[in-house]
Amino acid sequence: MNRILVVGASAAGLAAAEALRREGYDGELTLVGDEPDAPYDRPPLSKQILSGEWEPHRLPLRSPADLDALGLDLRLGIGATGLDLAARTVLLGDGSRVPYDGLVVATGVRPRRLPGTGHAHVLRTLDDALALRDRLGPGRRLVIVGAGFLGAEAAAVARGLGCEVTLLEPAPVPLAHAVGEEVGRVLSGAHREHGVTLRTGVTVGEVTDGGVRLADGELVGADEVLVAIGSVPNTEWLADSGLTVDNGLVCDEYSAAAPGVYGAGDVAHWHNPLFGARMRIEHRTNAAEQGMAAARNLLRPEARKPFAPVPYFWSDQYDMKVQAFGYLRGHDEVTVVEGDLDERRFMVAYRTGDRLSGVLVVGLPPRAIRPWRAAIAARTPWAEAVRTLAPAAGVV
Ligand SMILES: Cc1cc2nc3c(=O)[nH]c(=O)nc-3n(C[C@H](O)[C@H](O)[C@H](O)COP(=O)(O)OP(=O)(O)OC[C@H]3O[C@@H](n4cnc5c(N)ncnc54)[C@H](O)[C@@H]3O)c2cc1C
C-alpha cells in the first residue's frame, strides 16, 4: 500500500493519519479537509471558546511542527465531491482527482437547521462559535432550540455571560431519550435553577426576524437564536459511489465500508460487536479511537480486529461534569448505584436486556466509574453487576 487518503481533517482523520505513521506506514499520505483551519478540537467550542475563557489559538489539536512531522500532503479548504470506488479515486472540489490504495472517510456531521427567513446560529465550527460569542452579553435574549447536550452547554455559558436564555425542547423531558427521564429531569433542573426559561413539549416551526415561531403560532422573541437540534452526516459526496449510506457511512465491525475503505468518527455507522448493535456515535473520544482502529485495520487487513469500544462522553454545564460510559440509548432500566439524584452527585447504571449497558456519573470522582466501565466491557450480566458493584442500589 503506497497511497492512503484520509478525507476529513478533524479528530478522527488526524487520529487515523497519526496511527498510520506510528504503525510504520511510510508511503504517500494525503489528508483533505474542507475547513480552512488545521485540525482543531470541537468540545471547547460550546464551553471555553463560547464563554471567552479561551482564545482560538488554544484549539489546534497539533502544533504546526507536529503536523509537519507526519509528512502529510495536507490539503485544507477543499472538499471531496465524489468517490469512484472501482477506479480507487476521490474527486475534489477543484476538479482534481486523488488516487488511493486505501481510504479513510472521516467527514463528520453538520448541524441540522430550521426553516425560516430569520438568522439562526448553529454551533459546529470555530467560526460558528466566534460568531455566537460576539453576540452574547448581559441582557441579550438568546433562544436556544433543542435542549440536548449542545444546547444545554450553550445555555449554561450564556447564563454565565448574563444573557436571558430560553431553552425550547419538543420532548417532555430534555435528554430523556439519551440518559433516561430521571437523569434528564435532574440535569434540566439545574438550568431552571440558574434562571434559564426551559419550555418543554414545544415544537418550533421556523426562525423569523424577531425570534422563533412555534408550531402553534406563538412568537418567542429573541435577539439571537441558536439551533441545536442534532446533526446530519456529511455523506453527500459518497452518493452514487456504491458505498452504503444510511444515517452515516455503513461499516462492518472492523469499521470497513468496502475493501480498502474505512469509516471513522461521527460519520461512521458501524456494527459494534460489544453491544451487538449498529451505532453512530458523536463523541470526541470515539472519533480518535475509531480513527486509530480504522488505520490499523486498513494497514494490516490480515490481523484486523473488530472495533468494539465502550463509548465515552462528557459534558460540562455550570459546575456539573457529566460523564458516561457505554451505550445508553434504548435502555430498559436505570438504577441509582451511588449518591443522590437531588444533590446532583450520583452514579446511575443502565440495563439493556439482561446486561449492564452503561453508567453515568455527575459530581463523583472518575475512580468511582472505572469498575463499571470494566464490567460493561466484560459484558457483565445486570444482576451480577448490581450485586457485586452496588450492593446498596435502589431502583429508580
Ligand atoms: C460544540 C461541540 C461540543 C462538543 N462537546 C463534546 C463533549 O463535551 N464531549 C464529547 O464527547 N464530544 C463532544 N462533541 C463531539 C465531538 O467534537 C465530535 O464527536 C468530534 O469532533 C468528531 O470528530 P470527527 O473527526 O469524526 O468529525 P468532525 O469533527 O465533524 O470533522 C469532520 C471534518 O470533515 C470535514 N468535511 C466534511 N465533509 C467533507 C468533505 N466532503 N471533504 C472534506 N472534508 C469534509 C468537516 O468540515 C470537518 O472538518 C462536541 C461537538 C461540538 C460541535
XYZ file of C-alpha atoms in Angstrom, residues 16-352:
337
model
C -6.056 7.925 11.571
C -3.153 9.751 9.912
C -1.071 9.657 13.096
C -1.804 5.971 13.691
C -0.755 5.126 10.136
C 2.636 6.741 10.674
C 3.018 5.211 14.136
C 2.328 1.786 12.682
C 5.169 2.277 10.223
C 3.346 3.311 7.070
C 5.795 5.486 5.114
C 4.003 5.869 1.783
C 2.086 8.877 0.472
C -0.437 10.171 2.984
C -2.951 12.791 1.896
C -5.269 14.494 4.397
C -8.077 16.519 2.841
C -10.388 18.802 4.824
C -12.891 21.380 3.671
C -12.384 23.725 6.624
C -9.564 26.227 6.179
C -8.128 25.612 9.649
C -5.681 22.929 10.671
C -7.370 20.202 12.762
C -8.832 21.681 15.945
C -10.835 20.453 18.906
C -14.596 20.951 18.936
C -15.731 20.289 22.546
C -14.304 23.615 23.812
C -16.392 25.495 21.232
C -19.510 25.272 23.401
C -17.519 25.714 26.601
C -14.271 27.718 26.875
C -14.472 29.392 23.443
C -18.107 30.440 23.779
C -17.506 31.796 27.270
C -14.461 33.747 26.133
C -12.227 31.910 28.616
C -10.082 30.635 25.723
C -8.937 32.303 22.565
C -8.875 30.258 19.342
C -5.104 29.716 19.442
C -5.706 27.037 22.123
C -7.849 24.888 19.853
C -5.475 23.244 17.333
C -5.088 19.536 18.003
C -1.406 19.618 16.965
C 1.280 22.229 16.555
C 2.425 23.074 13.004
C 5.685 21.241 13.787
C 3.855 18.072 14.827
C 1.742 18.202 11.684
C 4.881 18.699 9.572
C 6.485 15.688 11.207
C 3.691 13.488 9.845
C 4.887 14.115 6.294
C 1.367 14.779 5.037
C 0.120 16.103 1.768
C -2.270 18.339 3.725
C -4.984 19.917 1.615
C -7.150 22.261 3.644
C -10.076 24.387 2.485
C -11.007 21.866 -0.153
C -13.754 19.271 -0.059
C -14.156 15.838 -1.558
C -17.066 15.865 -4.003
C -17.118 12.321 -5.314
C -15.731 8.821 -4.992
C -15.065 6.346 -7.803
C -14.754 3.086 -5.930
C -13.790 0.970 -8.934
C -11.039 3.376 -10.012
C -9.993 3.999 -6.372
C -10.085 7.742 -6.887
C -11.580 10.638 -4.936
C -12.710 13.764 -6.753
C -12.011 17.108 -5.067
C -13.852 20.412 -5.318
C -11.145 21.966 -7.502
C -11.668 19.259 -10.126
C -8.518 17.324 -9.216
C -8.544 13.587 -8.592
C -6.643 11.800 -5.836
C -5.943 8.120 -6.468
C -5.589 5.901 -3.411
C -4.824 2.353 -2.363
C -6.519 2.886 0.984
C -9.192 5.400 2.029
C -10.412 6.610 5.417
C -13.721 8.504 5.431
C -13.875 10.891 8.405
C -16.135 13.688 7.208
C -18.156 14.039 10.408
C -21.532 15.701 10.629
C -23.051 19.161 10.214
C -25.884 20.770 12.188
C -29.496 20.300 11.233
C -31.218 23.605 10.567
C -34.719 25.015 10.786
C -36.691 26.680 8.012
C -37.474 30.397 8.093
C -36.206 33.770 6.985
C -34.582 34.850 10.243
C -30.919 34.354 11.101
C -30.096 31.424 13.340
C -26.735 30.403 14.729
C -25.513 26.832 14.735
C -22.518 25.549 16.690
C -20.159 23.196 14.919
C -17.144 25.162 13.719
C -14.796 27.706 15.208
C -16.411 30.411 13.068
C -19.838 29.409 14.392
C -18.632 29.706 17.985
C -16.947 33.071 17.459
C -19.993 34.477 15.656
C -22.259 33.463 18.541
C -19.825 34.596 21.206
C -19.747 38.068 19.612
C -23.490 38.396 20.058
C -23.778 37.298 23.697
C -23.648 39.583 26.716
C -25.643 40.908 29.667
C -29.345 41.266 28.911
C -29.152 39.759 25.424
C -32.105 37.460 24.770
C -30.914 34.112 23.469
C -33.392 31.468 22.399
C -31.902 28.007 22.046
C -33.873 25.429 20.116
C -33.007 21.947 21.377
C -32.067 21.056 24.961
C -29.667 18.242 24.133
C -26.097 18.346 25.434
C -25.024 21.034 22.962
C -27.992 23.331 23.637
C -27.648 22.752 27.382
C -23.943 23.640 27.400
C -24.585 26.795 25.384
C -27.408 27.747 27.776
C -25.102 27.374 30.768
C -22.391 29.521 29.180
C -24.860 32.173 28.032
C -26.307 32.462 31.554
C -22.768 32.902 32.828
C -22.409 35.816 30.412
C -25.612 37.411 31.718
C -27.913 36.550 28.809
C -31.631 35.921 29.229
C -31.854 32.358 27.995
C -34.894 30.462 26.796
C -34.427 26.790 26.035
C -37.096 25.214 23.829
C -37.414 21.460 23.708
C -40.024 19.322 21.943
C -39.687 16.348 24.320
C -41.459 16.462 27.699
C -38.127 15.836 29.456
C -34.867 17.029 27.893
C -32.345 14.271 27.127
C -34.751 11.544 28.278
C -34.092 9.505 25.118
C -30.355 9.634 25.796
C -29.989 9.314 29.558
C -33.443 8.388 30.854
C -36.233 10.524 32.300
C -34.967 10.805 35.870
C -31.477 11.884 34.900
C -32.874 14.179 32.184
C -35.084 15.826 34.796
C -32.162 16.313 37.196
C -29.906 17.816 34.536
C -32.571 20.152 33.204
C -33.497 21.175 36.756
C -30.065 22.773 37.016
C -30.939 25.072 34.127
C -34.140 26.247 35.779
C -32.206 26.929 38.994
C -29.734 29.025 37.058
C -32.507 31.167 35.633
C -32.994 29.587 32.240
C -36.577 29.602 30.979
C -36.988 25.976 29.986
C -40.070 25.180 27.920
C -40.637 21.544 27.105
C -43.163 19.935 24.785
C -42.929 22.842 22.338
C -42.317 22.479 18.625
C -40.609 25.234 16.705
C -41.925 25.847 13.195
C -39.475 28.422 11.851
C -36.928 31.109 12.612
C -38.259 34.607 11.964
C -36.681 38.061 12.107
C -37.750 38.605 15.708
C -37.171 35.140 17.163
C -38.753 31.761 16.582
C -42.302 30.911 15.634
C -43.745 27.898 17.416
C -45.913 25.388 15.582
C -48.986 26.816 17.368
C -48.234 30.309 16.022
C -46.696 31.883 19.159
C -43.652 34.076 18.575
C -40.849 33.623 21.114
C -38.858 36.834 20.836
C -35.079 36.750 20.690
C -32.059 38.870 19.872
C -30.189 35.718 18.875
C -31.332 32.218 18.049
C -29.196 29.097 18.352
C -30.477 25.953 16.677
C -29.125 22.810 18.341
C -31.407 20.063 17.065
C -28.943 17.392 16.074
C -26.854 16.749 13.039
C -26.661 15.261 9.578
C -23.738 13.047 8.472
C -21.590 14.517 5.682
C -22.051 11.749 3.131
C -23.391 13.542 0.039
C -20.026 13.152 -1.674
C -20.420 9.365 -1.376
C -23.763 9.273 -3.221
C -23.530 7.053 -6.299
C -20.213 5.657 -5.070
C -21.697 2.236 -4.395
C -20.998 2.508 -0.653
C -23.994 2.062 1.617
C -25.124 5.274 3.256
C -27.815 5.054 5.921
C -27.601 7.611 8.712
C -23.859 7.815 8.003
C -21.447 5.564 6.189
C -22.395 1.985 6.950
C -19.381 -0.010 8.140
C -18.900 -3.518 9.476
C -17.431 -4.442 12.839
C -13.931 -3.701 11.522
C -15.052 -0.178 10.577
C -14.747 -1.192 6.911
C -17.237 0.101 4.330
C -15.668 -1.776 1.400
C -12.302 -3.433 0.734
C -9.672 -0.784 1.435
C -12.268 1.785 2.591
C -12.854 2.536 6.273
C -15.102 4.945 8.136
C -14.275 6.696 11.426
C -15.780 9.193 13.828
C -19.146 10.920 13.767
C -19.856 9.898 10.158
C -19.386 6.153 10.708
C -22.420 3.968 11.335
C -20.786 0.750 12.275
C -21.606 -2.519 13.953
C -20.232 -2.540 17.498
C -19.953 -6.224 18.396
C -19.657 -5.451 22.112
C -23.306 -4.362 22.106
C -24.391 -6.382 19.074
C -25.788 -3.157 17.611
C -25.147 -0.748 14.814
C -24.354 2.687 16.167
C -23.184 6.111 15.097
C -21.506 7.877 17.975
C -20.903 11.624 18.133
C -18.304 11.620 20.893
C -14.848 13.101 20.843
C -13.098 10.045 22.294
C -14.778 7.690 19.866
C -13.609 9.783 16.912
C -9.971 9.376 17.953
C -10.291 5.699 18.877
C -12.102 4.773 15.683
C -9.637 6.755 13.574
C -6.820 4.702 15.086
C -8.673 1.411 14.722
C -9.550 2.129 11.089
C -5.927 2.977 10.312
C -4.619 -0.252 11.857
C -7.192 -2.426 10.091
C -6.517 -0.708 6.782
C -2.795 -1.235 7.093
C -2.913 -4.853 8.317
C -6.091 -6.478 6.985
C -4.701 -9.930 7.804
C -4.559 -9.002 11.506
C -7.603 -6.754 11.644
C -9.583 -6.512 14.860
C -13.219 -5.617 15.456
C -13.751 -2.097 16.725
C -15.694 -2.827 19.901
C -15.317 0.129 22.279
C -17.231 1.113 25.367
C -18.289 4.604 24.194
C -17.449 7.520 26.481
C -18.648 11.106 26.614
C -18.595 14.036 28.956
C -20.467 17.316 29.179
C -19.826 20.412 31.300
C -22.770 22.510 32.455
C -22.428 25.091 35.256
C -20.458 23.288 37.957
C -21.696 19.869 36.807
C -19.449 17.443 34.999
C -21.459 14.657 33.405
C -19.550 11.574 32.305
C -20.909 8.393 30.804
C -19.579 5.076 29.595
C -21.493 2.616 27.474
C -24.459 2.692 25.150
C -27.376 4.213 27.000
C -29.887 4.558 24.174
C -32.780 2.143 24.229
C -32.066 1.088 27.829
C -34.747 -0.783 29.763
C -33.929 0.305 33.325
C -31.959 2.954 35.231
C -30.766 2.412 38.791
C -29.049 4.823 41.168
C -25.964 2.964 42.350
C -24.273 5.719 44.326
C -25.103 9.155 45.706
C -28.287 11.123 45.379
C -30.035 12.489 42.283
C -31.356 15.533 44.129
C -27.883 16.548 45.241
C -26.617 16.160 41.663
C -23.900 13.913 42.969
C -24.653 10.427 41.794
C -23.933 7.447 39.622
C -26.643 5.613 37.717
C -26.324 2.306 35.874
C -28.304 1.286 32.793
C -29.720 -2.134 31.941
C -30.488 -3.180 28.398
